[in-house]
Structure formats: structure tokens, C-alpha cells
PDB file of C-alpha atoms in Angstrom:
ATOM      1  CA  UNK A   1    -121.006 -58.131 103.053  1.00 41.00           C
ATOM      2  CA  UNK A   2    -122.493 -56.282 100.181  1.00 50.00           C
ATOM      3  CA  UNK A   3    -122.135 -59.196  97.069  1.00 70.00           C
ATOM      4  CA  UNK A   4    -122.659 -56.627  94.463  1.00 75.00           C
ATOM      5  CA  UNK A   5    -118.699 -56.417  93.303  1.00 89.00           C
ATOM      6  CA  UNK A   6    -119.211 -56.424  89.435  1.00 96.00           C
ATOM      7  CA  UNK A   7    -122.058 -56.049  87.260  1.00 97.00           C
ATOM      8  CA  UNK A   8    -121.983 -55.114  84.004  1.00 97.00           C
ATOM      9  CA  UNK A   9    -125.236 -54.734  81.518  1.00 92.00           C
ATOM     10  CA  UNK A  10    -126.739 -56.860  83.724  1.00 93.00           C
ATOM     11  CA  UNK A  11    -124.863 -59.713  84.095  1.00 96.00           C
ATOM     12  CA  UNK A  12    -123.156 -60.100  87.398  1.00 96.00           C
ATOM     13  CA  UNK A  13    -119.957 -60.889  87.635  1.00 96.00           C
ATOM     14  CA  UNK A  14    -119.692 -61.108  91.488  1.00 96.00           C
ATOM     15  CA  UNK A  15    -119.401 -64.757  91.835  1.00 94.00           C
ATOM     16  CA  UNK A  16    -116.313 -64.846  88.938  1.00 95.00           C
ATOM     17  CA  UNK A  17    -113.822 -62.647  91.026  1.00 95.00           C
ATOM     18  CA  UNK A  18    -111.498 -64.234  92.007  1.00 93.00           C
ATOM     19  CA  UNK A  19    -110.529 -63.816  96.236  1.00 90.00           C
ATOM     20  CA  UNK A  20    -108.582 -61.125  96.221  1.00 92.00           C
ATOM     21  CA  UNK A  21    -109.081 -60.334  92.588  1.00 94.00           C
ATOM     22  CA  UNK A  22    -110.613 -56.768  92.899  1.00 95.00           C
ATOM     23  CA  UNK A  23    -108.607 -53.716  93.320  1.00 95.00           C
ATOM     24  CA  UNK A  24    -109.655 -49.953  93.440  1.00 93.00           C
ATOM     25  CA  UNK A  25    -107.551 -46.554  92.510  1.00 95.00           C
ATOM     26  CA  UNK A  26    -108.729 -43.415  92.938  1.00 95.00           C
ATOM     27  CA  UNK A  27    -106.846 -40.776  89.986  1.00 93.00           C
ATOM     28  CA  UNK A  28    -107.081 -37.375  90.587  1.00 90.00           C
ATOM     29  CA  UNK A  29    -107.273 -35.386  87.190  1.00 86.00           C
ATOM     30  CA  UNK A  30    -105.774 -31.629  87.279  1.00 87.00           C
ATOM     31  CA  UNK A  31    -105.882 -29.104  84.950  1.00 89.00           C
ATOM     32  CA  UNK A  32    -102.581 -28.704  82.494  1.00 86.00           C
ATOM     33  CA  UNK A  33    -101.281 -25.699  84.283  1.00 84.00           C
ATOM     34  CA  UNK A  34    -100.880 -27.281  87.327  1.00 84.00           C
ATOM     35  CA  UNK A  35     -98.036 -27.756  88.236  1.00 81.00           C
ATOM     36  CA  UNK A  36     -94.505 -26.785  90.437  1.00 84.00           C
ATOM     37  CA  UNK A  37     -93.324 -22.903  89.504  1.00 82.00           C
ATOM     38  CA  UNK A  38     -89.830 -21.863  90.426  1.00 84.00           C
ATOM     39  CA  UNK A  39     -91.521 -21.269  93.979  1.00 85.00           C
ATOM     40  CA  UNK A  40     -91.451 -24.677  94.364  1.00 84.00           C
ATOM     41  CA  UNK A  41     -94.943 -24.655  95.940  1.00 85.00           C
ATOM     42  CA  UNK A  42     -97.448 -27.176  94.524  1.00 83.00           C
ATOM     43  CA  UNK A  43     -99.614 -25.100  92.522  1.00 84.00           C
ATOM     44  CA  UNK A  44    -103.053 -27.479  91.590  1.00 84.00           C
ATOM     45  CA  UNK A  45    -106.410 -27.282  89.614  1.00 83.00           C
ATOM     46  CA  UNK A  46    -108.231 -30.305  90.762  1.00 88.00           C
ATOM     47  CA  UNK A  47    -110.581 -31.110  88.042  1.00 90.00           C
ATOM     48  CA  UNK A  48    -111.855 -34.446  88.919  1.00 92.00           C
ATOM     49  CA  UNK A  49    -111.622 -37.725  90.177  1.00 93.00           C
ATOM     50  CA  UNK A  50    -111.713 -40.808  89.019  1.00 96.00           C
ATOM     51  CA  UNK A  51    -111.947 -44.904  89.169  1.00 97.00           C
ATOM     52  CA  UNK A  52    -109.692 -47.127  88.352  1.00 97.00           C
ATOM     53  CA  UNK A  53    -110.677 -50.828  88.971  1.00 97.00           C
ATOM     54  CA  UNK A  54    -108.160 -53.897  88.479  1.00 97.00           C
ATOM     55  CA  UNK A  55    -110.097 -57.686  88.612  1.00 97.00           C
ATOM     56  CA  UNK A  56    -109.227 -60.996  87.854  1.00 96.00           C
ATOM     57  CA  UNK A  57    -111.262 -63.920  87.490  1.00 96.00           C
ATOM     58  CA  UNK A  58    -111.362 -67.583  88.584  1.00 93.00           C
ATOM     59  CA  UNK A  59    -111.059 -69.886  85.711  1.00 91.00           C
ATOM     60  CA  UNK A  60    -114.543 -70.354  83.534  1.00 90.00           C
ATOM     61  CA  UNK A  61    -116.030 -71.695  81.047  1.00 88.00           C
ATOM     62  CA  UNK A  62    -115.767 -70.249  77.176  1.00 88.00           C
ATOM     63  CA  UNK A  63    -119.439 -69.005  77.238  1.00 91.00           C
ATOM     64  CA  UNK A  64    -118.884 -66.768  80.351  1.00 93.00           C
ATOM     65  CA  UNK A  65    -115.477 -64.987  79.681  1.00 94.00           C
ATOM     66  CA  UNK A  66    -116.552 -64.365  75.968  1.00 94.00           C
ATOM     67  CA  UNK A  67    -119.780 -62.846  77.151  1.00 96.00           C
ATOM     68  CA  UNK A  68    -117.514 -61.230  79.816  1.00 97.00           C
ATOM     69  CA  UNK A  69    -115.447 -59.708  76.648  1.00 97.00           C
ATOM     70  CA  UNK A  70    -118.557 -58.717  74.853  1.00 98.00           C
ATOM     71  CA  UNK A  71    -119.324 -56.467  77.724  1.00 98.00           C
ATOM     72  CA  UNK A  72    -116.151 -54.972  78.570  1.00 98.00           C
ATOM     73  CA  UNK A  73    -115.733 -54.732  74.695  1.00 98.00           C
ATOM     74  CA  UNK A  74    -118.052 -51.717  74.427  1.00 97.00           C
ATOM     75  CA  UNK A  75    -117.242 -48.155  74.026  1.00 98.00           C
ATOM     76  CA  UNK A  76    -118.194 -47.248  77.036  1.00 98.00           C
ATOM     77  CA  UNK A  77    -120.952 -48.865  79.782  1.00 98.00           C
ATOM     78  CA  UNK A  78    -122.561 -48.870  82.926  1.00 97.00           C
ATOM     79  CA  UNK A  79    -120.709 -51.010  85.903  1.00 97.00           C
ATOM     80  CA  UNK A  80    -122.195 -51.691  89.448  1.00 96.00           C
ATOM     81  CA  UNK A  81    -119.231 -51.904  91.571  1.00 96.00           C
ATOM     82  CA  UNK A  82    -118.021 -52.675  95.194  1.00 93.00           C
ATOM     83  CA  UNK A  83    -116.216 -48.940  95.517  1.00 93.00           C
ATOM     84  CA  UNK A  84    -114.640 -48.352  99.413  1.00 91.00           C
ATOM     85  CA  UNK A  85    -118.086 -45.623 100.016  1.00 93.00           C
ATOM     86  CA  UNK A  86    -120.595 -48.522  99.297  1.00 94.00           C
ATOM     87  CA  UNK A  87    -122.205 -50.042  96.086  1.00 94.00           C
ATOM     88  CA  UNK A  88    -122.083 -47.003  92.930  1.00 95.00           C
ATOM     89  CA  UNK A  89    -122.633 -47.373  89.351  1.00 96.00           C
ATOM     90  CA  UNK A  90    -120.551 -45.627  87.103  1.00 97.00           C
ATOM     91  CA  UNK A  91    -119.726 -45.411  83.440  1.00 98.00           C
ATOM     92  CA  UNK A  92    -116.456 -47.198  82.201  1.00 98.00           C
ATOM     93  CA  UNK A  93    -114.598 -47.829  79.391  1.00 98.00           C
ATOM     94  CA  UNK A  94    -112.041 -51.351  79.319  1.00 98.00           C
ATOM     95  CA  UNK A  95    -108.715 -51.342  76.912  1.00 95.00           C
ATOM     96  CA  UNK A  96    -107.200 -54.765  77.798  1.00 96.00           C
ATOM     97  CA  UNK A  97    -108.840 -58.217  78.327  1.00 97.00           C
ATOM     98  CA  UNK A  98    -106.403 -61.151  79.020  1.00 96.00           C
ATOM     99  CA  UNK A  99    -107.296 -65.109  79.521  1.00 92.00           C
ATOM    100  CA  UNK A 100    -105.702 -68.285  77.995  1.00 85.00           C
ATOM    101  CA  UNK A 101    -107.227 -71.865  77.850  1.00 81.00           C
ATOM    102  CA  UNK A 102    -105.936 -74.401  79.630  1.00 73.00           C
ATOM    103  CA  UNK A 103    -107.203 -77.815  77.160  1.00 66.00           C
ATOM    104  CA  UNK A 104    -109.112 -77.657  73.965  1.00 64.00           C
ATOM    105  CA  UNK A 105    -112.065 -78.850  75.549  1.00 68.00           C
ATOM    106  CA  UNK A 106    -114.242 -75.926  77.811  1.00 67.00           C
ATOM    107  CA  UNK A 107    -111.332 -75.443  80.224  1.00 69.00           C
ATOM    108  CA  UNK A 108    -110.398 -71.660  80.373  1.00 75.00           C
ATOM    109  CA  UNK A 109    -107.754 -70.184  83.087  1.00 84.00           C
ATOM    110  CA  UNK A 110    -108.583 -66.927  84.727  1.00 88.00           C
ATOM    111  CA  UNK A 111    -108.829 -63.660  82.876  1.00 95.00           C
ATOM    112  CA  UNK A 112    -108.006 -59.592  84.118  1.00 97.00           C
ATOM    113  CA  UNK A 113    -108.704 -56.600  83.196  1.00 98.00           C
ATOM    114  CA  UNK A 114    -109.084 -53.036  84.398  1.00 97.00           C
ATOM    115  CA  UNK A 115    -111.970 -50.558  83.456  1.00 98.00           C
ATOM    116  CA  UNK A 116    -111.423 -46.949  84.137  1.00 98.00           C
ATOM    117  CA  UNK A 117    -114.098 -44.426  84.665  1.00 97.00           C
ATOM    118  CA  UNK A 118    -114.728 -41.899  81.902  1.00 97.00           C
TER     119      UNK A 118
END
């Protein structure tokens, strides 16, 4: 199996995902007049398509899920991905980063988060 399931600035990720942790959407974007007229009949300007991916982690250490955040943090970057065609590499953007820590000492739980393509 191809191993190459996150990598991001060149960090790789891979080996953090959890099992089971990944998930891909494909979004179709159409134009705003698309749309049902009183016909009824699906009328659609396809525009584009897009990526949504959904991961979550195993638990880490500190160091790792903060540089984790610092990458994801970005306007936008460049991900390596595991996509259902093969291995691509896309540009992303990331709104919402989630962990917790589990003791004050280096013990972090998992974290998720979703990048979308732009």
C-alpha cells in the first residue's frame, strides 16, 4: 500500500493517522444559476470539483501536533495525500484544529481536522 497519506511542507504525517482516521469527499461546485426551474428538471453548471479530507490522529507528543498546527495554520499550502485515484498533491486551506492533553507532562490525546481544497 502506497504510505504517502499526509504530507504537508514536508513533514509527513503518514505514520500519525490514526487507523481509520482518514476520510475523503469529493464537492462538486456549480455555478449560482443552477438550479431546479418550475420544470422541475435539474438544470446544472458544473464548475468544479473539489477535496474535502477529514483525519484524526493517534495521540502525540506536544512538539509534533504543534508543528502539525503550524502547518495546517497557513493560509493556504501544499498537501500530498492518499486520494481514491492514487497519491496527488493539492493546495489546501484548514479552519479547525482540535486536540486536548491528557497530563501536564508530554501526554497529548489525538487531534482532527479537515483541510479542503481551494
Amino acid at each position: 500500500m502506497e504510505n504517502e497519506i499526509l504530507i504537508i511542507n514536508g513533514h509527513d504525517y503518514s505514520r500519525l493517522i490514526e487507523a481509520k482516521g482518514y476520510g475523503w469527499t469529493r464537492n462538486d461546485l456549480d455555478a449560482s444559476d443552477s438550479g431546479r426551474p418550475k420544470t422541475g428538471l435539474m438544470r446544472r453548471d458544473k464548475v468544479g470539483t473539489k477535496r474535502k479530507l477529514t483525519f484524526k490522529t493517534m495521540p502525540a507528543p506536544r512538539k509534533t501536533l504543534a508543528q502539525l498546527d503550524k502547518d495546517l495554520s497557513q493560509k493556504f499550502f501544499q498537501a500530498t495525500y492518499l486520494d481514491l485515484h492514487g497519491v496527488m498533491t493539492k493546495t489546501f486551506y484548514c479552519t479547525e484544529f482540535s486536540t486536548g492533553m491528557d497530563t501536564v507532562e508530554d501526554d497529548w490525546t489525538s487531534a482532527s481536522f479537515n483541510i479542503i481544497e481551494q
